[in-house]
Tab-separated table of C-alpha atoms in Angstrom:
chain	number	residue	atom	x	y	z
A	1	MET	CA	-0.010	-0.074	0.010
A	2	ALA	CA	1.154	3.543	-0.667
A	3	LYS	CA	0.222	6.925	0.801
A	4	VAL	CA	-1.062	9.427	-1.685
A	5	THR	CA	-1.322	13.120	-0.918
A	6	LEU	CA	-2.983	15.373	-3.388
A	7	THR	CA	-4.382	19.014	-3.476
A	8	VAL	CA	-7.817	18.483	-4.986
A	9	ASN	CA	-9.958	21.432	-5.842
A	10	GLY	CA	-7.900	23.550	-3.262
A	11	ARG	CA	-8.148	20.950	-0.450
A	12	THR	CA	-5.150	18.792	0.723
A	13	VAL	CA	-6.230	15.208	0.903
A	14	SER	CA	-4.418	11.942	1.836
A	15	GLY	CA	-5.334	8.471	1.425
A	16	GLU	CA	-3.870	4.832	1.252
A	17	CYS	CA	-4.256	2.833	-1.866
A	18	GLU	CA	-2.484	0.146	-3.724
A	19	GLU	CA	0.230	1.145	-6.055
A	20	ARG	CA	-1.688	-0.026	-9.037
A	21	THR	CA	-4.736	2.164	-8.246
A	22	LEU	CA	-5.517	4.495	-11.087
A	23	LEU	CA	-5.840	8.221	-10.301
A	24	VAL	CA	-9.509	8.151	-11.469
A	25	HIS	CA	-10.442	5.411	-8.902
A	26	PHE	CA	-8.660	7.120	-6.204
A	27	ILE	CA	-10.705	10.344	-7.059
A	28	ARG	CA	-14.032	8.551	-7.307
A	29	GLU	CA	-13.727	5.858	-4.619
A	30	LYS	CA	-11.404	7.391	-1.988
A	31	LEU	CA	-12.415	10.975	-2.337
A	32	GLY	CA	-16.104	10.362	-3.443
A	33	LEU	CA	-15.850	12.839	-6.259
A	34	THR	CA	-17.740	10.908	-8.815
A	35	GLY	CA	-18.100	13.705	-11.342
A	36	THR	CA	-15.035	12.221	-13.189
A	37	HIS	CA	-16.154	9.375	-15.155
A	38	VAL	CA	-14.707	6.017	-16.773
A	39	GLY	CA	-16.161	5.562	-20.171
A	40	CYS	CA	-13.663	3.158	-21.670
A	41	ASP	CA	-10.677	0.990	-20.721
A	42	THR	CA	-8.547	1.896	-23.582
A	43	SER	CA	-7.657	5.568	-22.796
A	44	GLN	CA	-9.523	6.856	-25.759
A	45	CYS	CA	-12.807	8.476	-24.422
A	46	GLY	CA	-11.611	11.308	-22.285
A	47	ALA	CA	-14.602	11.055	-19.839
A	48	CYS	CA	-11.894	10.942	-17.021
A	49	VAL	CA	-10.027	14.218	-17.928
A	50	VAL	CA	-8.921	16.123	-14.988
A	51	HIS	CA	-6.306	18.823	-14.618
A	52	MET	CA	-3.045	17.881	-13.008
A	53	ASP	CA	-0.748	20.787	-12.101
A	54	GLY	CA	-2.656	22.881	-14.553
A	55	HIS	CA	-2.607	20.496	-17.538
A	56	SER	CA	-5.509	18.247	-18.767
A	57	VAL	CA	-4.714	14.650	-18.258
A	58	LYS	CA	-6.566	11.284	-18.540
A	59	SER	CA	-6.926	10.087	-15.047
A	60	CYS	CA	-7.553	6.543	-16.179
A	61	SER	CA	-4.057	6.417	-17.468
A	62	ILE	CA	-2.189	7.733	-14.489
A	63	LEU	CA	-1.560	5.801	-11.314
A	64	ALA	CA	-2.581	7.700	-8.135
A	65	VAL	CA	1.070	7.272	-6.800
A	66	GLN	CA	2.337	9.006	-9.932
A	67	ALA	CA	0.092	11.992	-9.246
A	68	SER	CA	1.000	12.167	-5.517
A	69	GLY	CA	2.247	15.647	-4.493
A	70	SER	CA	0.403	17.287	-7.549
A	71	THR	CA	-2.537	19.739	-7.613
A	72	VAL	CA	-5.670	18.232	-9.212
A	73	THR	CA	-8.742	19.958	-10.251
A	74	THR	CA	-11.862	17.965	-11.103
A	75	ILE	CA	-15.177	19.005	-12.490
A	76	GLU	CA	-16.490	19.558	-8.976
A	77	GLY	CA	-13.736	22.262	-8.508
A	78	LEU	CA	-14.848	24.496	-11.413
A	79	ALA	CA	-18.015	26.290	-10.219
A	80	GLY	CA	-17.901	29.213	-7.895
A	81	GLN	CA	-20.317	29.559	-4.957
A	82	GLY	CA	-23.802	28.979	-6.600
A	83	GLU	CA	-22.506	30.002	-9.913
A	84	LEU	CA	-21.523	27.942	-12.918
A	85	HIS	CA	-18.140	28.225	-14.447
A	86	PRO	CA	-18.446	30.123	-17.837
A	87	VAL	CA	-17.749	26.757	-19.748
A	88	GLN	CA	-20.306	24.940	-17.804
A	89	ALA	CA	-22.844	27.778	-18.346
A	90	ALA	CA	-22.123	27.697	-22.185
A	91	PHE	CA	-22.669	24.019	-22.310
A	92	LYS	CA	-26.006	24.509	-20.746
A	93	GLU	CA	-26.827	27.526	-22.913
A	94	HIS	CA	-25.858	25.832	-26.201
A	95	HIS	CA	-27.239	22.432	-25.275
A	96	GLY	CA	-23.695	20.923	-25.504
A	97	LEU	CA	-24.828	17.638	-23.963
A	98	GLN	CA	-27.454	14.998	-24.267
A	99	CYS	CA	-26.845	12.089	-21.904
A	100	GLY	CA	-24.075	14.120	-20.058
A	101	PHE	CA	-21.705	11.103	-19.495
A	102	CYS	CA	-18.904	12.688	-21.461
A	103	THR	CA	-19.536	16.146	-20.291
A	104	PRO	CA	-17.135	16.348	-17.261
A	105	GLY	CA	-14.325	15.377	-19.522
A	106	MET	CA	-15.515	17.748	-22.185
A	107	VAL	CA	-15.713	20.634	-19.969
A	108	MET	CA	-12.329	20.004	-18.272
A	109	THR	CA	-10.835	19.693	-21.833
A	110	ALA	CA	-12.510	22.917	-22.952
A	111	VAL	CA	-11.128	24.831	-19.934
A	112	ASP	CA	-7.613	23.588	-20.584
A	113	MET	CA	-7.988	24.539	-24.324
A	114	ILE	CA	-9.166	28.115	-23.552
A	115	ASN	CA	-6.345	28.354	-20.924
A	116	ARG	CA	-3.889	27.541	-23.754
A	117	HIS	CA	-5.299	29.228	-26.606
A	118	GLY	CA	-7.228	32.072	-24.641
A	119	GLY	CA	-9.286	34.221	-27.031
A	120	ASN	CA	-7.731	32.716	-30.245
A	121	LEU	CA	-9.909	29.721	-30.679
A	122	ASP	CA	-11.573	28.996	-34.012
A	123	GLU	CA	-13.848	26.111	-34.980
A	124	ALA	CA	-11.013	24.100	-36.619
A	125	THR	CA	-8.905	24.433	-33.581
A	126	VAL	CA	-11.603	23.341	-31.160
A	127	ARG	CA	-12.427	20.352	-33.293
A	128	ALA	CA	-8.740	19.250	-33.458
A	129	GLU	CA	-8.387	19.833	-29.708
A	130	LEU	CA	-11.353	17.572	-28.942
A	131	GLU	CA	-9.419	14.581	-30.446
A	132	GLY	CA	-9.192	13.000	-27.142
A	133	ASN	CA	-12.770	13.093	-26.140
A	134	ILE	CA	-15.626	11.020	-27.512
A	135	CYS	CA	-19.248	11.963	-27.337
A	136	ARG	CA	-21.809	9.453	-28.647
A	137	CYS	CA	-24.798	11.735	-28.562
A	138	THR	CA	-24.350	15.114	-29.798
A	139	GLY	CA	-22.263	14.899	-33.079
A	140	TYR	CA	-20.014	17.542	-31.438
A	141	HIS	CA	-21.736	20.463	-33.063
A	142	ASN	CA	-23.146	22.016	-29.983
A	143	ILE	CA	-20.080	21.122	-27.900
A	144	VAL	CA	-17.876	23.125	-30.422
A	145	LYS	CA	-20.439	26.015	-30.203
A	146	ALA	CA	-20.248	25.962	-26.456
A	147	VAL	CA	-16.479	26.046	-26.205
A	148	LEU	CA	-16.372	28.913	-28.745
A	149	ALA	CA	-19.016	30.862	-26.809
A	150	ALA	CA	-17.129	30.324	-23.539
A	151	ASP	CA	-13.907	31.338	-25.016
A	152	ALA	CA	-15.470	34.546	-26.388
A	153	GLU	CA	-17.081	35.243	-22.984
A	154	MET	CA	-14.015	34.516	-20.925
A	155	SER	CA	-11.861	36.550	-23.379
A	156	ALA	CA	-14.227	39.611	-23.026
A	157	GLY	CA	-14.150	39.147	-19.282
A	158	ARG	CA	-10.317	39.386	-19.339
A	159	GLN	CA	-10.281	42.397	-21.555
A	160	ALA	CA	-12.862	44.094	-19.210
A	161	ALA	CA	-10.678	43.349	-16.202
A	162	GLU	CA	-7.651	44.899	-17.836
B	1	MET	CA	-3.776	-4.589	-13.578
B	2	TYR	CA	-1.373	-6.854	-11.680
B	3	ALA	CA	0.248	-5.506	-8.552
B	4	THR	CA	3.273	-3.567	-8.770
B	5	SER	CA	5.576	-1.206	-6.612
B	6	TYR	CA	6.420	2.378	-7.176
B	7	HIS	CA	9.658	4.408	-6.953
B	8	ARG	CA	10.282	8.061	-7.571
B	9	PRO	CA	14.016	8.846	-7.986
B	10	SER	CA	15.201	12.469	-8.472
B	11	SER	CA	18.442	11.684	-10.421
B	12	ILE	CA	19.481	9.452	-13.256
B	13	SER	CA	21.947	7.485	-11.091
B	14	GLU	CA	19.231	6.965	-8.468
B	15	ALA	CA	16.861	5.789	-11.130
B	16	ALA	CA	19.410	3.374	-12.430
B	17	ALA	CA	20.076	1.918	-8.915
B	18	LEU	CA	16.340	1.563	-8.318
B	19	LEU	CA	15.789	-0.316	-11.515
B	20	ALA	CA	18.760	-2.652	-11.046
B	21	ALA	CA	17.353	-3.376	-7.344
B	22	THR	CA	14.161	-5.231	-8.608
B	23	ASP	CA	13.729	-8.015	-11.054
B	24	GLU	CA	11.164	-7.113	-13.775
B	25	ALA	CA	11.300	-3.412	-12.956
B	26	LYS	CA	10.503	-1.033	-15.675
B	27	TYR	CA	10.945	2.781	-16.203
B	28	VAL	CA	7.813	4.775	-16.524
B	29	SER	CA	7.844	8.427	-17.842
B	30	GLY	CA	4.587	9.825	-19.159
B	31	GLY	CA	3.314	6.161	-19.043
B	32	MET	CA	0.816	6.818	-22.148
B	33	THR	CA	1.734	3.393	-23.512
B	34	LEU	CA	2.979	1.495	-20.441
B	35	ILE	CA	-0.118	2.169	-18.074
B	36	PRO	CA	-2.830	1.234	-20.688
B	37	THR	CA	-0.658	-1.790	-21.533
B	38	MET	CA	-0.579	-2.690	-17.708
B	39	LYS	CA	-4.390	-2.210	-17.491
B	40	GLN	CA	-4.873	-4.800	-20.345
B	41	ARG	CA	-2.354	-7.095	-18.431
B	42	LEU	CA	-0.177	-7.111	-21.459
B	43	ALA	CA	2.708	-5.899	-19.246
B	44	ALA	CA	3.101	-6.687	-15.490
B	45	PRO	CA	6.322	-4.994	-14.186
B	46	ALA	CA	7.045	-5.854	-10.548
B	47	ALA	CA	8.171	-2.290	-9.950
B	48	LEU	CA	7.855	1.063	-11.679
B	49	VAL	CA	10.567	3.648	-11.556
B	50	ASP	CA	9.111	7.007	-12.246
B	51	LEU	CA	11.118	9.468	-14.399
B	52	ARG	CA	8.883	12.497	-14.152
B	53	HIS	CA	10.780	14.044	-11.393
B	54	VAL	CA	14.381	13.534	-12.800
B	55	ALA	CA	15.368	17.209	-13.529
B	56	ASP	CA	18.357	16.257	-15.655
B	57	MET	CA	16.054	14.626	-18.250
B	58	LYS	CA	13.728	17.610	-18.832
B	59	GLY	CA	13.881	20.530	-21.080
B	60	ILE	CA	14.766	21.795	-24.553
B	61	HIS	CA	18.163	23.279	-25.097
B	62	ILE	CA	19.407	24.915	-28.391
B	63	ASP	CA	23.111	25.641	-28.599
B	64	GLY	CA	23.921	27.219	-31.924
B	65	SER	CA	22.992	24.428	-34.443
B	66	ARG	CA	22.762	21.691	-31.775
B	67	VAL	CA	19.438	20.724	-30.099
B	68	ARG	CA	19.139	18.657	-27.028
B	69	ILE	CA	15.650	17.457	-25.805
B	70	GLY	CA	15.606	15.753	-22.403
B	71	ALA	CA	14.063	12.359	-22.641
B	72	ALA	CA	11.416	13.156	-19.979
B	73	THR	CA	10.158	16.160	-21.930
B	74	PRO	CA	6.507	16.006	-22.683
B	75	HIS	CA	5.190	16.138	-26.281
B	76	ALA	CA	3.133	19.281	-25.359
B	77	GLU	CA	6.265	21.028	-24.192
B	78	VAL	CA	8.039	20.270	-27.549
B	79	ALA	CA	4.891	21.238	-29.511
B	80	ALA	CA	4.714	24.599	-27.654
B	81	SER	CA	8.408	25.557	-27.745
B	82	SER	CA	8.737	28.922	-29.526
B	83	ALA	CA	12.553	28.321	-29.809
B	84	LEU	CA	12.111	25.125	-31.691
B	85	ARG	CA	9.312	26.512	-33.702
B	86	SER	CA	11.662	29.197	-35.095
B	87	ALA	CA	14.683	26.808	-35.443
B	88	CYS	CA	12.878	23.712	-36.879
B	89	PRO	CA	9.054	24.066	-37.021
B	90	ALA	CA	8.789	20.319	-38.337
B	91	VAL	CA	9.725	19.140	-34.902
B	92	THR	CA	6.965	21.162	-33.178
B	93	VAL	CA	4.506	20.077	-35.909
B	94	LEU	CA	5.252	16.384	-35.211
B	95	ALA	CA	4.908	16.588	-31.564
B	96	GLY	CA	1.652	18.397	-31.843
B	97	LEU	CA	0.283	15.539	-34.050
B	98	ILE	CA	0.902	12.889	-31.429
B	99	GLY	CA	-2.174	11.464	-29.703
B	100	ASP	CA	-4.440	14.047	-28.218
B	101	PRO	CA	-3.924	17.043	-25.977
B	102	HIS	CA	-4.209	15.068	-22.677
B	103	VAL	CA	-1.667	12.312	-24.016
B	104	ARG	CA	0.771	15.138	-25.077
B	105	HIS	CA	0.785	16.618	-21.551
B	106	MET	CA	2.169	13.360	-20.230
B	107	GLY	CA	3.816	11.291	-23.073
B	108	THR	CA	7.539	11.974	-23.638
B	109	ILE	CA	9.956	11.841	-26.455
B	110	GLY	CA	12.252	9.429	-24.556
B	111	GLY	CA	9.347	7.023	-24.033
B	112	SER	CA	8.313	7.210	-27.652
B	113	ILE	CA	11.861	6.529	-28.878
B	114	ALA	CA	12.594	3.708	-26.382
B	115	ASN	CA	9.235	1.952	-27.044
B	116	ASN	CA	9.753	2.101	-30.894
B	117	ASP	CA	6.139	1.423	-31.721
B	118	PRO	CA	6.036	0.972	-35.514
B	119	ALA	CA	3.327	3.713	-35.834
B	120	ALA	CA	5.060	6.144	-33.415
B	121	ASP	CA	6.163	9.521	-34.790
B	122	TYR	CA	9.354	10.423	-33.052
B	123	PRO	CA	11.364	7.456	-34.457
B	124	ALA	CA	10.805	9.071	-37.999
B	125	LEU	CA	12.185	12.344	-36.679
B	126	ALA	CA	15.112	10.698	-35.085
B	127	LEU	CA	16.136	8.857	-38.115
B	128	ALA	CA	15.570	11.530	-40.577
B	129	LEU	CA	17.597	14.098	-38.611
B	130	GLY	CA	20.356	11.558	-37.938
B	131	ALA	CA	19.832	12.126	-34.300
B	132	THR	CA	21.883	10.755	-31.430
B	133	ILE	CA	20.144	8.810	-28.665
B	134	VAL	CA	21.887	9.615	-25.383
B	135	THR	CA	21.654	6.975	-22.629
B	136	ASP	CA	22.950	6.509	-19.124
B	137	ARG	CA	25.756	4.501	-20.546
B	138	ARG	CA	26.539	5.694	-24.155
B	139	GLU	CA	25.490	7.520	-27.228
B	140	ILE	CA	23.669	5.661	-29.940
B	141	ALA	CA	23.287	6.836	-33.599
B	142	ALA	CA	19.622	6.689	-34.600
B	143	ASP	CA	20.708	4.687	-37.661
B	144	ASP	CA	21.888	1.876	-35.253
B	145	PHE	CA	19.070	2.343	-32.668
B	146	PHE	CA	15.811	1.174	-34.172
B	147	THR	CA	16.262	-2.500	-34.787
B	148	GLY	CA	12.683	-3.800	-35.481
B	149	LEU	CA	9.024	-3.757	-34.158
B	150	PHE	CA	9.252	-2.460	-30.442
B	151	GLU	CA	13.071	-3.463	-30.673
B	152	THR	CA	15.892	-1.139	-30.033
B	153	ALA	CA	19.621	-1.318	-29.466
B	154	LEU	CA	19.003	-0.670	-25.786
B	155	GLU	CA	20.439	-3.145	-23.368
B	156	PRO	CA	18.298	-4.416	-20.481
B	157	GLY	CA	17.988	-1.643	-17.950
B	158	GLU	CA	19.668	1.088	-20.296
B	159	LEU	CA	17.877	4.346	-19.981
B	160	VAL	CA	17.405	6.990	-22.722
B	161	THR	CA	18.244	10.387	-21.130
B	162	ALA	CA	18.146	12.755	-24.036
B	163	ILE	CA	17.950	13.069	-27.777
B	164	THR	CA	20.330	15.446	-29.624
B	165	PHE	CA	20.589	16.455	-33.203
B	166	ASP	CA	21.871	19.226	-35.541
B	167	LEU	CA	19.384	21.592	-36.947
B	168	PRO	CA	18.629	20.801	-40.629
B	169	GLU	CA	18.426	23.559	-43.261
B	170	LYS	CA	14.930	22.245	-44.173
B	171	ALA	CA	12.590	19.644	-42.732
B	172	GLY	CA	9.023	18.598	-42.969
B	173	TYR	CA	6.731	15.949	-41.669
B	174	ALA	CA	3.362	14.724	-42.933
B	175	LYS	CA	1.211	11.921	-41.497
B	176	PHE	CA	-1.869	10.044	-42.793
B	177	ARG	CA	-3.720	8.932	-39.543
B	178	ASN	CA	-5.739	5.773	-39.238
B	179	PRO	CA	-9.311	7.290	-39.175
B	180	ALA	CA	-10.140	5.304	-36.030
B	181	SER	CA	-6.981	4.822	-33.836
B	182	ARG	CA	-5.438	8.138	-35.220
B	183	TYR	CA	-2.043	6.387	-35.258
B	184	ALA	CA	0.237	7.059	-38.289
B	185	MET	CA	-0.725	4.683	-41.084
B	186	THR	CA	2.176	6.297	-42.718
B	187	GLY	CA	4.192	9.288	-41.583
B	188	VAL	CA	7.249	10.598	-43.458
B	189	PHE	CA	9.950	12.997	-42.117
B	190	VAL	CA	12.180	14.633	-44.678
B	191	ALA	CA	15.353	16.543	-43.855
B	192	ARG	CA	18.012	18.323	-45.776
B	193	ARG	CA	21.411	19.345	-44.433
B	194	GLY	CA	24.136	20.412	-46.886
B	195	GLY	CA	23.815	18.225	-50.045
B	196	SER	CA	22.462	15.352	-47.981
B	197	VAL	CA	18.791	14.373	-47.698
B	198	ARG	CA	17.319	11.867	-45.335
B	199	VAL	CA	13.734	10.527	-45.707
B	200	ALA	CA	12.334	8.417	-42.891
B	201	VAL	CA	9.018	6.434	-42.953
B	202	THR	CA	7.052	5.346	-39.859
B	203	GLY	CA	3.688	3.475	-39.667
B	204	ALA	CA	4.177	1.641	-43.016
B	205	GLY	CA	7.148	-0.649	-42.592
B	206	ALA	CA	6.655	-4.310	-41.419
B	207	ASP	CA	9.899	-3.860	-39.404
B	208	GLY	CA	9.136	-0.448	-38.106
B	209	VAL	CA	10.709	2.894	-39.094
B	210	PHE	CA	12.928	2.823	-42.307
B	211	ARG	CA	14.813	5.181	-44.733
B	212	GLN	CA	13.667	5.450	-48.262
B	213	ALA	CA	16.998	5.562	-50.287
B	214	ASP	CA	15.465	6.273	-53.721
B	215	MET	CA	13.664	9.264	-52.369
B	216	GLU	CA	16.740	10.531	-50.753
B	217	ALA	CA	18.720	10.384	-53.813
B	218	ALA	CA	16.001	12.096	-55.902
B	219	LEU	CA	15.616	14.902	-53.393
B	220	ALA	CA	19.324	15.389	-53.069
B	221	GLY	CA	19.400	16.183	-56.747
B	222	ASN	CA	16.214	18.177	-56.914
B	223	TRP	CA	14.560	19.361	-53.598
B	224	SER	CA	10.941	19.410	-54.750
B	225	ALA	CA	7.799	17.377	-54.466
B	226	ASP	CA	8.011	16.711	-58.244
B	227	ALA	CA	11.252	15.001	-57.884
B	228	LEU	CA	9.360	12.133	-56.087
B	229	SER	CA	6.765	11.643	-58.836
B	230	GLY	CA	8.783	9.078	-60.886
B	231	ILE	CA	9.594	6.981	-57.950
B	232	ALA	CA	8.065	3.685	-57.556
B	233	VAL	CA	7.861	2.634	-53.897
B	234	PRO	CA	8.211	-1.093	-53.549
B	235	SER	CA	5.390	-2.610	-51.474
B	236	SER	CA	7.539	-5.387	-50.196
B	237	GLY	CA	8.471	-4.999	-46.584
B	238	LEU	CA	5.440	-2.872	-45.973
B	239	LEU	CA	2.553	-3.675	-43.529
B	240	SER	CA	-0.586	-5.282	-44.911
B	241	ASP	CA	-3.509	-5.459	-42.557
B	242	ILE	CA	-7.208	-4.657	-42.257
B	243	HIS	CA	-6.490	-0.979	-42.389
B	244	GLY	CA	-4.756	-1.019	-45.639
B	245	ASP	CA	-2.653	-3.514	-47.818
B	246	SER	CA	1.034	-2.906	-48.585
B	247	ASP	CA	0.221	-1.437	-52.123
B	248	TYR	CA	-1.968	1.091	-50.414
B	249	ARG	CA	0.726	1.960	-47.962
B	250	ALA	CA	3.355	2.238	-50.704
B	251	ASN	CA	1.182	4.863	-52.277
B	252	LEU	CA	0.724	6.628	-49.020
B	253	VAL	CA	4.623	6.720	-48.604
B	254	LYS	CA	4.838	8.679	-51.777
B	255	VAL	CA	1.938	10.954	-51.026
B	256	MET	CA	3.163	11.822	-47.614
B	257	ALA	CA	6.683	12.220	-48.683
B	258	LYS	CA	5.479	14.789	-51.296
B	259	ARG	CA	3.471	16.638	-48.616
B	260	ALA	CA	6.490	16.580	-46.247
B	261	VAL	CA	8.617	18.183	-48.886
B	262	LEU	CA	6.077	20.874	-49.580
B	263	ALA	CA	5.601	21.434	-45.820
B	264	ALA	CA	9.335	21.844	-45.568
B	265	GLY	CA	9.262	24.519	-48.306
């Protein structure tokens, strides 16, 4: 057994787990944060995407012990008090989901994408950046719309703040 | 996944000592191939030695015409390097085409080179640029490094610590992705330095990455996509599977080589 210590959504947490425990199972089962999903066992679907030290990663392909010491943000850590994150709000506004299973991974991917491209996203870039996330319901159209809308809104927010 | 143990060294010498201390131990860097393989129980190392915290294996350094990329440098860092983009954009383009954004945040150049997947991108870069593979024991020319499917010149326990190469005058990479898996069905990296041209092909060869001598000769005489038009790529030695037969791949080699030359400019 190994001791894993993480800062998850701003809170320092520790837990014991087997060395072979995947980060996604540590998050879901030890921490009870079940917003991060497991949609495949081949590292393809992206439902498990979280941010580790500020970068999007597939938590199904990382051991919890590998992540120990790092800062992790899950879907539960995005929203402010009583207010959706702009990406979550855009997914709601543009109907960027149907069954919702892939949505946590899609939203975490979108936030990472906007962090890296901030204000410079276009449709082709968004579609290319969604390479690692599979949605079986929407056909991606409304997801792309939601990401572009969130990017525009967050970019406008940054400009207003400056 | 079978049980394993986990070790986190902070130096190359500590990593080598930890690996030697356990039978059936394996290095893990980004783990983007190894962890999924362990999940499928296709690999079962008794111990993992994590290279992500070895500072000496990270970073991109350009000194004049010489480039050194630490083996534990993630693809995303290579893809986003403004210094590399101005010095040799083909390198950043190739890194940005690997996997998906999440995989690129974890997967590393050293892991790609050491694993030598026949559909991986970096082996084509290393071979076309005549790179040197630096290990904890010696330096190995790329020409001698890639020996077959998932096979390299690495000895048991030998650790790739860096990749070095001289900047080319021109270089380009073009890849045709399998529509489902997105791995290279054929990827071609072309590089010109002085009067010498090297063309390396990944994804298509039955024995992994290889150089295409006819194309190298044609491009050395005339650096243009048209110079490749008359070349007949033999289908012998190329992969033939449900995704495409060897004749199809032979055609892809030619098409991707032309696109790589056009990309190189």
